[in-house]
Amino acid sequence: MSLKVILYDPEEKLDILLRDIFEVTGHELYTATDPEELKETLNTDANLILIPFSERKLWTQALTKKVLIPLFIANDEKEESQILSSGFSSLNAVRIPFNPLELLHKLSTLDKEEDPNQVGLLNALLKAVSKGEKKAFLVKGEKGECCVSAEPLVLCCKPERLREILSSPHETEPYEGEVKGEEFGELGALFSRLLETKEEKKKARPPRPRVATHEEFITVVYGEEFSGVFRKNLYVLTLKGVRNSVVLVNLGSPDMLGSLNKAMKEKGLSLGEISLVLITDFEPSFVEMVRRIRALNPR
């Protein structure tokens, strides 16, 4: 039985290498080089997709129209590790440069194999959804256990927890009970969560305000460029009941002087009223910050 595969090749490097191999071995390859062409290939009878890992969002978006089992192309070891840490089987990853025979073997196994312990839970889930099967699975591993159902698409644990379990040694078995937990309206929503990297999570967080008041007498000026526990925040402390006692905790970087000045003005203060600077973790940039503050406040 021939394979029917969509190749998303935005750099147009792989099609010329793979087309002859697919034709000689009797398989079909549908190629797309941009998102619009990819939409057109969704009308074909393909059930597998070969796509760069960097373009994984296009795959999750395509899941709303067609269930395609992915084989991600990794450019380096880091990307390959990200694929596996997302909960996918090693069958779902191929790293450049790759052996065409290995590629065809992985595609063939993804196409034919049904056992979740052989093909991987996520691939078994994709197959069950594509066929409309009311299957449920229980995965057990070193990191715990989680049950998953295909129709409806429900997890009894968080996707992040499932990813941890699948990324360590585990076994999968049929689950006979009703799966209760977080329900996903579509596959794309679930796999977007599983494939989300730490960098993307960080970007997705709403930005912190530059100035925030935690207490009546404490003003916090945030400095996102600092990574240390103490250096992350810059505090202006006005001691209750003590007139003219303004303590600056840490200094931030010179480009934060404007934010610091604004924060103090909001409290009815000024840089000239600072009576003490307390440094908890020295940074070279503090020297320049001290020089600038001393220019405004000689005392």
PDB file of C-alpha atoms in Angstrom:
ATOM      1  CA  MET A   1       0.000   0.000   0.000  1.00  0.00           C
ATOM      2  CA  SER A   2       1.503   3.340  -1.043  1.00  0.00           C
ATOM      3  CA  LEU A   3       2.142   6.231   1.320  1.00  0.00           C
ATOM      4  CA  LYS A   4       0.344   9.518   0.735  1.00  0.00           C
ATOM      5  CA  VAL A   5       2.394  12.340   2.193  1.00  0.00           C
ATOM      6  CA  ILE A   6       2.257  16.139   2.178  1.00  0.00           C
ATOM      7  CA  LEU A   7       5.663  17.810   2.141  1.00  0.00           C
ATOM      8  CA  TYR A   8       5.779  21.402   3.359  1.00  0.00           C
ATOM      9  CA  ASP A   9       8.989  22.751   1.854  1.00  0.00           C
ATOM     10  CA  PRO A  10       9.163  26.568   2.223  1.00  0.00           C
ATOM     11  CA  GLU A  11      12.860  26.673   1.260  1.00  0.00           C
ATOM     12  CA  GLU A  12      12.260  24.345  -1.733  1.00  0.00           C
ATOM     13  CA  LYS A  13      15.226  22.124  -0.876  1.00  0.00           C
ATOM     14  CA  LEU A  14      13.635  18.769  -0.078  1.00  0.00           C
ATOM     15  CA  ASP A  15      11.175  18.245  -2.920  1.00  0.00           C
ATOM     16  CA  ILE A  16      13.870  17.775  -5.551  1.00  0.00           C
ATOM     17  CA  LEU A  17      15.597  15.201  -3.329  1.00  0.00           C
ATOM     18  CA  LEU A  18      12.512  13.236  -2.310  1.00  0.00           C
ATOM     19  CA  ARG A  19      10.291  13.254  -5.394  1.00  0.00           C
ATOM     20  CA  ASP A  20      12.280  10.662  -7.349  1.00  0.00           C
ATOM     21  CA  ILE A  21      12.573   8.427  -4.285  1.00  0.00           C
ATOM     22  CA  PHE A  22       8.814   8.554  -3.720  1.00  0.00           C
ATOM     23  CA  GLU A  23       8.040   7.823  -7.367  1.00  0.00           C
ATOM     24  CA  VAL A  24      10.490   4.904  -7.580  1.00  0.00           C
ATOM     25  CA  THR A  25       9.067   3.326  -4.414  1.00  0.00           C
ATOM     26  CA  GLY A  26       5.464   3.862  -5.541  1.00  0.00           C
ATOM     27  CA  HIS A  27       4.484   6.505  -2.996  1.00  0.00           C
ATOM     28  CA  GLU A  28       2.704   9.836  -3.532  1.00  0.00           C
ATOM     29  CA  LEU A  29       4.150  13.184  -2.466  1.00  0.00           C
ATOM     30  CA  TYR A  30       2.126  16.407  -2.462  1.00  0.00           C
ATOM     31  CA  THR A  31       4.353  19.460  -2.094  1.00  0.00           C
ATOM     32  CA  ALA A  32       3.485  22.915  -0.727  1.00  0.00           C
ATOM     33  CA  THR A  33       5.908  25.821  -0.426  1.00  0.00           C
ATOM     34  CA  ASP A  34       3.682  28.388   1.315  1.00  0.00           C
ATOM     35  CA  PRO A  35       0.612  28.399   3.610  1.00  0.00           C
ATOM     36  CA  GLU A  36      -1.839  28.881   0.726  1.00  0.00           C
ATOM     37  CA  GLU A  37      -0.499  25.865  -1.153  1.00  0.00           C
ATOM     38  CA  LEU A  38      -0.610  23.884   2.069  1.00  0.00           C
ATOM     39  CA  LYS A  39      -4.332  24.643   2.368  1.00  0.00           C
ATOM     40  CA  GLU A  40      -4.860  23.240  -1.137  1.00  0.00           C
ATOM     41  CA  THR A  41      -3.042  19.999  -0.300  1.00  0.00           C
ATOM     42  CA  LEU A  42      -5.468  19.424   2.579  1.00  0.00           C
ATOM     43  CA  ASN A  43      -8.034  18.444  -0.089  1.00  0.00           C
ATOM     44  CA  THR A  44      -5.907  15.454  -1.124  1.00  0.00           C
ATOM     45  CA  ASP A  45      -6.086  11.939   0.308  1.00  0.00           C
ATOM     46  CA  ALA A  46      -2.815  12.351   2.229  1.00  0.00           C
ATOM     47  CA  ASN A  47      -2.808  11.285   5.877  1.00  0.00           C
ATOM     48  CA  LEU A  48       0.819  12.134   6.743  1.00  0.00           C
ATOM     49  CA  ILE A  49       2.741  15.403   6.699  1.00  0.00           C
ATOM     50  CA  LEU A  50       6.477  16.009   6.507  1.00  0.00           C
ATOM     51  CA  ILE A  51       7.069  19.511   7.877  1.00  0.00           C
ATOM     52  CA  PRO A  52       9.930  21.525   9.452  1.00  0.00           C
ATOM     53  CA  PHE A  53       9.583  21.714  13.219  1.00  0.00           C
ATOM     54  CA  SER A  54       9.887  25.504  12.970  1.00  0.00           C
ATOM     55  CA  GLU A  55       6.586  25.463  11.017  1.00  0.00           C
ATOM     56  CA  ARG A  56       4.721  23.325  13.570  1.00  0.00           C
ATOM     57  CA  LYS A  57       2.049  26.001  14.092  1.00  0.00           C
ATOM     58  CA  LEU A  58       0.908  25.488  10.496  1.00  0.00           C
ATOM     59  CA  TRP A  59       0.378  21.818  11.294  1.00  0.00           C
ATOM     60  CA  THR A  60      -1.709  22.563  14.409  1.00  0.00           C
ATOM     61  CA  GLN A  61      -3.771  25.029  12.351  1.00  0.00           C
ATOM     62  CA  ALA A  62      -4.277  22.435   9.616  1.00  0.00           C
ATOM     63  CA  LEU A  63      -5.709  19.995  12.182  1.00  0.00           C
ATOM     64  CA  THR A  64      -8.945  21.997  12.189  1.00  0.00           C
ATOM     65  CA  LYS A  65      -9.556  20.814   8.609  1.00  0.00           C
ATOM     66  CA  LYS A  66      -7.680  17.536   8.303  1.00  0.00           C
ATOM     67  CA  VAL A  67      -6.026  15.085  10.682  1.00  0.00           C
ATOM     68  CA  LEU A  68      -2.444  14.585   9.518  1.00  0.00           C
ATOM     69  CA  ILE A  69       0.144  12.571  11.420  1.00  0.00           C
ATOM     70  CA  PRO A  70       3.354  14.621  11.488  1.00  0.00           C
ATOM     71  CA  LEU A  71       6.955  13.737  10.847  1.00  0.00           C
ATOM     72  CA  PHE A  72       8.853  16.847  11.937  1.00  0.00           C
ATOM     73  CA  ILE A  73      12.103  17.822  10.235  1.00  0.00           C
ATOM     74  CA  ALA A  74      14.645  18.981  12.817  1.00  0.00           C
ATOM     75  CA  ASN A  75      17.573  21.174  11.778  1.00  0.00           C
ATOM     76  CA  ASP A  76      19.683  20.287  14.802  1.00  0.00           C
ATOM     77  CA  GLU A  77      19.849  18.269  18.007  1.00  0.00           C
ATOM     78  CA  LYS A  78      18.052  20.987  19.988  1.00  0.00           C
ATOM     79  CA  GLU A  79      14.966  20.856  17.742  1.00  0.00           C
ATOM     80  CA  GLU A  80      14.981  17.056  17.785  1.00  0.00           C
ATOM     81  CA  SER A  81      15.071  17.139  21.588  1.00  0.00           C
ATOM     82  CA  GLN A  82      12.142  19.604  21.630  1.00  0.00           C
ATOM     83  CA  ILE A  83      10.058  17.234  19.495  1.00  0.00           C
ATOM     84  CA  LEU A  84      10.677  14.316  21.840  1.00  0.00           C
ATOM     85  CA  SER A  85      10.147  16.411  24.980  1.00  0.00           C
ATOM     86  CA  SER A  86       6.740  17.432  23.602  1.00  0.00           C
ATOM     87  CA  GLY A  87       5.579  13.850  24.024  1.00  0.00           C
ATOM     88  CA  PHE A  88       6.025  12.628  20.459  1.00  0.00           C
ATOM     89  CA  SER A  89       7.622   9.316  19.516  1.00  0.00           C
ATOM     90  CA  SER A  90      11.036   9.137  17.863  1.00  0.00           C
ATOM     91  CA  LEU A  91       9.028   8.149  14.775  1.00  0.00           C
ATOM     92  CA  ASN A  92       7.846  11.766  14.592  1.00  0.00           C
ATOM     93  CA  ALA A  93      11.342  13.237  14.230  1.00  0.00           C
ATOM     94  CA  VAL A  94      13.982  13.158  11.515  1.00  0.00           C
ATOM     95  CA  ARG A  95      17.091  15.294  11.710  1.00  0.00           C
ATOM     96  CA  ILE A  96      18.913  16.815   8.751  1.00  0.00           C
ATOM     97  CA  PRO A  97      20.921  15.223   7.160  1.00  0.00           C
ATOM     98  CA  PHE A  98      18.770  12.082   7.068  1.00  0.00           C
ATOM     99  CA  ASN A  99      18.764   8.747   5.299  1.00  0.00           C
ATOM    100  CA  PRO A 100      15.833   8.577   2.799  1.00  0.00           C
ATOM    101  CA  LEU A 101      15.293   4.904   3.648  1.00  0.00           C
ATOM    102  CA  GLU A 102      15.001   5.752   7.350  1.00  0.00           C
ATOM    103  CA  LEU A 103      12.528   8.499   6.437  1.00  0.00           C
ATOM    104  CA  LEU A 104      10.355   6.079   4.440  1.00  0.00           C
ATOM    105  CA  HIS A 105      10.539   3.512   7.256  1.00  0.00           C
ATOM    106  CA  LYS A 106       9.277   6.034   9.813  1.00  0.00           C
ATOM    107  CA  LEU A 107       6.486   7.208   7.508  1.00  0.00           C
ATOM    108  CA  SER A 108       5.457   3.619   6.798  1.00  0.00           C
ATOM    109  CA  THR A 109       5.370   2.735  10.513  1.00  0.00           C
ATOM    110  CA  LEU A 110       3.331   5.868  11.319  1.00  0.00           C
ATOM    111  CA  ASP A 111       0.918   4.915   8.554  1.00  0.00           C
ATOM    112  CA  LYS A 112       0.401   1.231   9.388  1.00  0.00           C
ATOM    113  CA  GLU A 113       1.093   0.674  13.090  1.00  0.00           C
ATOM    114  CA  GLU A 114      -1.900   0.857  15.473  1.00  0.00           C
ATOM    115  CA  ASP A 115      -0.406  -0.231  18.814  1.00  0.00           C
ATOM    116  CA  PRO A 116       0.139   2.955  20.915  1.00  0.00           C
ATOM    117  CA  ASN A 117       3.167   1.328  22.579  1.00  0.00           C
ATOM    118  CA  GLN A 118       4.769   0.951  19.152  1.00  0.00           C
ATOM    119  CA  VAL A 119       3.637   4.096  17.374  1.00  0.00           C
ATOM    120  CA  GLY A 120       3.280   6.397  20.400  1.00  0.00           C
ATOM    121  CA  LEU A 121       0.202   7.594  22.276  1.00  0.00           C
ATOM    122  CA  LEU A 122      -0.141  10.882  20.386  1.00  0.00           C
ATOM    123  CA  ASN A 123      -0.088   9.144  17.009  1.00  0.00           C
ATOM    124  CA  ALA A 124      -2.621   6.584  18.222  1.00  0.00           C
ATOM    125  CA  LEU A 125      -4.813   9.467  19.417  1.00  0.00           C
ATOM    126  CA  LEU A 126      -4.573  11.207  16.034  1.00  0.00           C
ATOM    127  CA  LYS A 127      -5.562   7.978  14.265  1.00  0.00           C
ATOM    128  CA  ALA A 128      -8.518   7.387  16.563  1.00  0.00           C
ATOM    129  CA  VAL A 129      -9.827  10.948  16.029  1.00  0.00           C
ATOM    130  CA  SER A 130      -9.393  10.703  12.245  1.00  0.00           C
ATOM    131  CA  LYS A 131     -11.473   7.507  12.206  1.00  0.00           C
ATOM    132  CA  GLY A 132     -14.065   8.805  14.663  1.00  0.00           C
ATOM    133  CA  GLU A 133     -13.297   5.980  17.077  1.00  0.00           C
ATOM    134  CA  LYS A 134     -14.384   6.349  20.698  1.00  0.00           C
ATOM    135  CA  LYS A 135     -11.098   5.099  22.078  1.00  0.00           C
ATOM    136  CA  ALA A 136      -9.554   5.972  25.410  1.00  0.00           C
ATOM    137  CA  PHE A 137      -6.032   5.319  26.656  1.00  0.00           C
ATOM    138  CA  LEU A 138      -4.285   5.194  30.016  1.00  0.00           C
ATOM    139  CA  VAL A 139      -0.602   6.089  29.980  1.00  0.00           C
ATOM    140  CA  LYS A 140       1.557   5.205  32.986  1.00  0.00           C
ATOM    141  CA  GLY A 141       5.147   6.243  33.510  1.00  0.00           C
ATOM    142  CA  GLU A 142       7.818   7.389  35.934  1.00  0.00           C
ATOM    143  CA  LYS A 143       6.189  10.834  36.080  1.00  0.00           C
ATOM    144  CA  GLY A 144       2.696   9.549  36.903  1.00  0.00           C
ATOM    145  CA  GLU A 145      -0.319   8.577  34.833  1.00  0.00           C
ATOM    146  CA  CYS A 146      -2.987  10.211  32.682  1.00  0.00           C
ATOM    147  CA  CYS A 147      -6.029   9.046  30.755  1.00  0.00           C
ATOM    148  CA  VAL A 148      -6.980  10.412  27.342  1.00  0.00           C
ATOM    149  CA  SER A 149     -10.079   9.920  25.191  1.00  0.00           C
ATOM    150  CA  ALA A 150     -10.452  10.572  21.458  1.00  0.00           C
ATOM    151  CA  GLU A 151     -14.220  11.136  21.171  1.00  0.00           C
ATOM    152  CA  PRO A 152     -14.728  13.512  22.909  1.00  0.00           C
ATOM    153  CA  LEU A 153     -11.160  14.807  23.168  1.00  0.00           C
ATOM    154  CA  VAL A 154     -10.591  14.890  26.948  1.00  0.00           C
ATOM    155  CA  LEU A 155      -7.540  14.681  29.229  1.00  0.00           C
ATOM    156  CA  CYS A 156      -7.804  13.849  32.905  1.00  0.00           C
ATOM    157  CA  CYS A 157      -4.532  15.738  33.445  1.00  0.00           C
ATOM    158  CA  LYS A 158      -3.051  18.965  32.130  1.00  0.00           C
ATOM    159  CA  PRO A 159      -1.303  18.797  28.710  1.00  0.00           C
ATOM    160  CA  GLU A 160       1.928  19.845  30.399  1.00  0.00           C
ATOM    161  CA  ARG A 161       1.615  16.848  32.748  1.00  0.00           C
ATOM    162  CA  LEU A 162       0.921  14.490  29.846  1.00  0.00           C
ATOM    163  CA  ARG A 163       4.000  15.825  28.077  1.00  0.00           C
ATOM    164  CA  GLU A 164       6.146  15.044  31.136  1.00  0.00           C
ATOM    165  CA  ILE A 165       4.801  11.491  31.345  1.00  0.00           C
ATOM    166  CA  LEU A 166       5.327  10.820  27.640  1.00  0.00           C
ATOM    167  CA  SER A 167       8.850  12.242  27.726  1.00  0.00           C
ATOM    168  CA  SER A 168       9.960   9.563  30.208  1.00  0.00           C
ATOM    169  CA  PRO A 169       9.670   5.731  30.058  1.00  0.00           C
ATOM    170  CA  HIS A 170       5.987   4.785  29.971  1.00  0.00           C
ATOM    171  CA  GLU A 171       3.422   2.239  28.829  1.00  0.00           C
ATOM    172  CA  THR A 172      -0.027   2.730  27.333  1.00  0.00           C
ATOM    173  CA  GLU A 173      -3.090   0.531  27.688  1.00  0.00           C
ATOM    174  CA  PRO A 174      -6.790   0.771  26.774  1.00  0.00           C
ATOM    175  CA  TYR A 175      -8.936   2.679  29.271  1.00  0.00           C
ATOM    176  CA  GLU A 176     -12.488   1.470  29.805  1.00  0.00           C
ATOM    177  CA  GLY A 177     -13.857   4.153  32.121  1.00  0.00           C
ATOM    178  CA  GLU A 178     -15.158   7.622  31.367  1.00  0.00           C
ATOM    179  CA  VAL A 179     -12.414  10.211  31.019  1.00  0.00           C
ATOM    180  CA  LYS A 180     -13.214  13.322  33.041  1.00  0.00           C
ATOM    181  CA  GLY A 181     -11.117  16.451  32.974  1.00  0.00           C
ATOM    182  CA  GLU A 182     -10.106  19.184  30.540  1.00  0.00           C
ATOM    183  CA  GLU A 183     -12.014  18.953  27.260  1.00  0.00           C
ATOM    184  CA  PHE A 184     -10.543  20.258  24.013  1.00  0.00           C
ATOM    185  CA  GLY A 185     -12.844  21.315  21.207  1.00  0.00           C
ATOM    186  CA  GLU A 186     -10.262  20.494  18.572  1.00  0.00           C
ATOM    187  CA  LEU A 187      -6.935  18.748  18.146  1.00  0.00           C
ATOM    188  CA  GLY A 188      -5.109  21.955  17.305  1.00  0.00           C
ATOM    189  CA  ALA A 189      -5.783  23.380  20.762  1.00  0.00           C
ATOM    190  CA  LEU A 190      -4.329  20.313  22.479  1.00  0.00           C
ATOM    191  CA  PHE A 191      -1.236  19.978  20.298  1.00  0.00           C
ATOM    192  CA  SER A 192      -0.492  23.697  20.477  1.00  0.00           C
ATOM    193  CA  ARG A 193      -0.172  23.271  24.255  1.00  0.00           C
ATOM    194  CA  LEU A 194       2.004  20.174  23.915  1.00  0.00           C
ATOM    195  CA  LEU A 195       4.331  21.803  21.373  1.00  0.00           C
ATOM    196  CA  GLU A 196       4.688  25.107  23.180  1.00  0.00           C
ATOM    197  CA  THR A 197       8.321  25.795  24.052  1.00  0.00           C
ATOM    198  CA  LYS A 198       9.596  27.592  27.160  1.00  0.00           C
ATOM    199  CA  GLU A 199      10.539  30.580  25.006  1.00  0.00           C
ATOM    200  CA  GLU A 200       7.010  30.809  23.604  1.00  0.00           C
ATOM    201  CA  LYS A 201       5.501  30.548  27.091  1.00  0.00           C
ATOM    202  CA  LYS A 202       7.690  33.414  28.228  1.00  0.00           C
ATOM    203  CA  LYS A 203       6.595  35.555  25.265  1.00  0.00           C
ATOM    204  CA  ALA A 204       2.952  34.696  25.870  1.00  0.00           C
ATOM    205  CA  ARG A 205       2.968  36.134  29.379  1.00  0.00           C
ATOM    206  CA  PRO A 206       1.477  39.618  29.650  1.00  0.00           C
ATOM    207  CA  PRO A 207       4.174  42.260  30.157  1.00  0.00           C
ATOM    208  CA  ARG A 208       4.703  43.449  33.712  1.00  0.00           C
ATOM    209  CA  PRO A 209       4.059  47.087  34.400  1.00  0.00           C
ATOM    210  CA  ARG A 210       7.217  49.149  34.755  1.00  0.00           C
ATOM    211  CA  VAL A 211       5.901  50.669  37.985  1.00  0.00           C
ATOM    212  CA  ALA A 212       3.721  48.982  40.605  1.00  0.00           C
ATOM    213  CA  THR A 213       2.943  49.795  44.217  1.00  0.00           C
ATOM    214  CA  HIS A 214       2.980  46.772  46.543  1.00  0.00           C
ATOM    215  CA  GLU A 215       2.431  48.593  49.816  1.00  0.00           C
ATOM    216  CA  GLU A 216       1.631  52.115  50.849  1.00  0.00           C
ATOM    217  CA  PHE A 217       5.308  52.726  51.568  1.00  0.00           C
ATOM    218  CA  ILE A 218       6.970  50.485  48.913  1.00  0.00           C
ATOM    219  CA  THR A 219       7.231  51.244  45.215  1.00  0.00           C
ATOM    220  CA  VAL A 220       8.631  48.582  42.869  1.00  0.00           C
ATOM    221  CA  VAL A 221      10.279  49.488  39.579  1.00  0.00           C
ATOM    222  CA  TYR A 222      10.630  46.394  37.405  1.00  0.00           C
ATOM    223  CA  GLY A 223      13.784  45.703  35.419  1.00  0.00           C
ATOM    224  CA  GLU A 224      13.055  42.746  33.122  1.00  0.00           C
ATOM    225  CA  GLU A 225      16.636  42.627  31.853  1.00  0.00           C
ATOM    226  CA  PHE A 226      17.887  41.382  35.215  1.00  0.00           C
ATOM    227  CA  SER A 227      17.935  37.636  35.887  1.00  0.00           C
ATOM    228  CA  GLY A 228      19.076  37.372  39.520  1.00  0.00           C
ATOM    229  CA  VAL A 229      16.557  36.937  42.325  1.00  0.00           C
ATOM    230  CA  PHE A 230      17.484  40.222  44.006  1.00  0.00           C
ATOM    231  CA  ARG A 231      18.314  42.124  40.839  1.00  0.00           C
ATOM    232  CA  LYS A 232      14.964  41.530  39.158  1.00  0.00           C
ATOM    233  CA  ASN A 233      13.226  44.311  41.028  1.00  0.00           C
ATOM    234  CA  LEU A 234      14.228  47.788  42.083  1.00  0.00           C
ATOM    235  CA  TYR A 235      12.591  49.034  45.287  1.00  0.00           C
ATOM    236  CA  VAL A 236      12.022  52.509  46.648  1.00  0.00           C
ATOM    237  CA  LEU A 237      11.274  52.227  50.364  1.00  0.00           C
ATOM    238  CA  THR A 238       9.915  55.173  52.344  1.00  0.00           C
ATOM    239  CA  LEU A 239       9.981  54.363  56.034  1.00  0.00           C
ATOM    240  CA  LYS A 240       6.655  54.876  57.795  1.00  0.00           C
ATOM    241  CA  GLY A 241       6.690  57.647  60.337  1.00  0.00           C
ATOM    242  CA  VAL A 242      10.292  58.640  59.567  1.00  0.00           C
ATOM    243  CA  ARG A 243      10.421  61.933  57.695  1.00  0.00           C
ATOM    244  CA  ASN A 244      12.969  62.320  54.895  1.00  0.00           C
ATOM    245  CA  SER A 245      14.027  58.671  55.008  1.00  0.00           C
ATOM    246  CA  VAL A 246      13.944  57.300  51.463  1.00  0.00           C
ATOM    247  CA  VAL A 247      15.841  54.055  50.829  1.00  0.00           C
ATOM    248  CA  LEU A 248      16.655  52.843  47.305  1.00  0.00           C
ATOM    249  CA  VAL A 249      17.132  49.042  47.216  1.00  0.00           C
ATOM    250  CA  ASN A 250      19.318  48.146  44.229  1.00  0.00           C
ATOM    251  CA  LEU A 251      19.996  50.487  41.338  1.00  0.00           C
ATOM    252  CA  GLY A 252      18.923  48.889  38.088  1.00  0.00           C
ATOM    253  CA  SER A 253      20.659  49.976  34.899  1.00  0.00           C
ATOM    254  CA  PRO A 254      21.187  53.571  33.692  1.00  0.00           C
ATOM    255  CA  ASP A 255      18.343  53.252  31.200  1.00  0.00           C
ATOM    256  CA  MET A 256      15.974  52.703  34.160  1.00  0.00           C
ATOM    257  CA  LEU A 257      16.684  56.134  35.631  1.00  0.00           C
ATOM    258  CA  GLY A 258      13.627  57.588  33.896  1.00  0.00           C
ATOM    259  CA  SER A 259      11.364  54.826  35.231  1.00  0.00           C
ATOM    260  CA  LEU A 260      12.790  55.307  38.716  1.00  0.00           C
ATOM    261  CA  ASN A 261      12.239  59.049  38.577  1.00  0.00           C
ATOM    262  CA  LYS A 262       8.640  58.521  37.399  1.00  0.00           C
ATOM    263  CA  ALA A 263       7.951  56.033  40.196  1.00  0.00           C
ATOM    264  CA  MET A 264       9.238  58.441  42.821  1.00  0.00           C
ATOM    265  CA  LYS A 265       7.212  61.343  41.429  1.00  0.00           C
ATOM    266  CA  GLU A 266       4.068  59.206  41.698  1.00  0.00           C
ATOM    267  CA  LYS A 267       4.864  58.893  45.422  1.00  0.00           C
ATOM    268  CA  GLY A 268       5.457  62.619  45.751  1.00  0.00           C
ATOM    269  CA  LEU A 269       9.222  62.114  45.984  1.00  0.00           C
ATOM    270  CA  SER A 270      12.290  62.912  43.913  1.00  0.00           C
ATOM    271  CA  LEU A 271      15.754  61.462  43.318  1.00  0.00           C
ATOM    272  CA  GLY A 272      17.127  64.285  45.456  1.00  0.00           C
ATOM    273  CA  GLU A 273      15.383  62.863  48.525  1.00  0.00           C
ATOM    274  CA  ILE A 274      17.183  59.500  48.542  1.00  0.00           C
ATOM    275  CA  SER A 275      19.001  59.187  51.860  1.00  0.00           C
ATOM    276  CA  LEU A 276      20.373  55.655  51.534  1.00  0.00           C
ATOM    277  CA  VAL A 277      21.148  53.146  48.761  1.00  0.00           C
ATOM    278  CA  LEU A 278      21.170  49.447  49.705  1.00  0.00           C
ATOM    279  CA  ILE A 279      22.792  47.109  47.164  1.00  0.00           C
ATOM    280  CA  THR A 280      21.987  43.397  47.604  1.00  0.00           C
ATOM    281  CA  ASP A 281      23.774  42.053  44.544  1.00  0.00           C
ATOM    282  CA  PHE A 282      26.382  44.189  42.796  1.00  0.00           C
ATOM    283  CA  GLU A 283      26.283  44.762  39.037  1.00  0.00           C
ATOM    284  CA  PRO A 284      28.909  46.748  37.063  1.00  0.00           C
ATOM    285  CA  SER A 285      26.147  49.010  35.718  1.00  0.00           C
ATOM    286  CA  PHE A 286      25.463  50.176  39.288  1.00  0.00           C
ATOM    287  CA  VAL A 287      28.645  52.305  39.174  1.00  0.00           C
ATOM    288  CA  GLU A 288      27.239  54.485  36.396  1.00  0.00           C
ATOM    289  CA  MET A 289      23.842  54.610  38.125  1.00  0.00           C
ATOM    290  CA  VAL A 290      25.459  55.839  41.351  1.00  0.00           C
ATOM    291  CA  ARG A 291      27.376  58.503  39.429  1.00  0.00           C
ATOM    292  CA  ARG A 292      24.171  59.808  37.844  1.00  0.00           C
ATOM    293  CA  ILE A 293      22.229  59.828  41.117  1.00  0.00           C
ATOM    294  CA  ARG A 294      25.106  61.574  42.933  1.00  0.00           C
ATOM    295  CA  ALA A 295      25.064  64.259  40.229  1.00  0.00           C
ATOM    296  CA  LEU A 296      21.431  64.959  41.187  1.00  0.00           C
ATOM    297  CA  ASN A 297      21.812  64.253  44.903  1.00  0.00           C
ATOM    298  CA  PRO A 298      25.291  65.072  46.323  1.00  0.00           C
ATOM    299  CA  ARG A 299      24.266  63.931  49.816  1.00  0.00           C
TER     300      ARG A 299
END
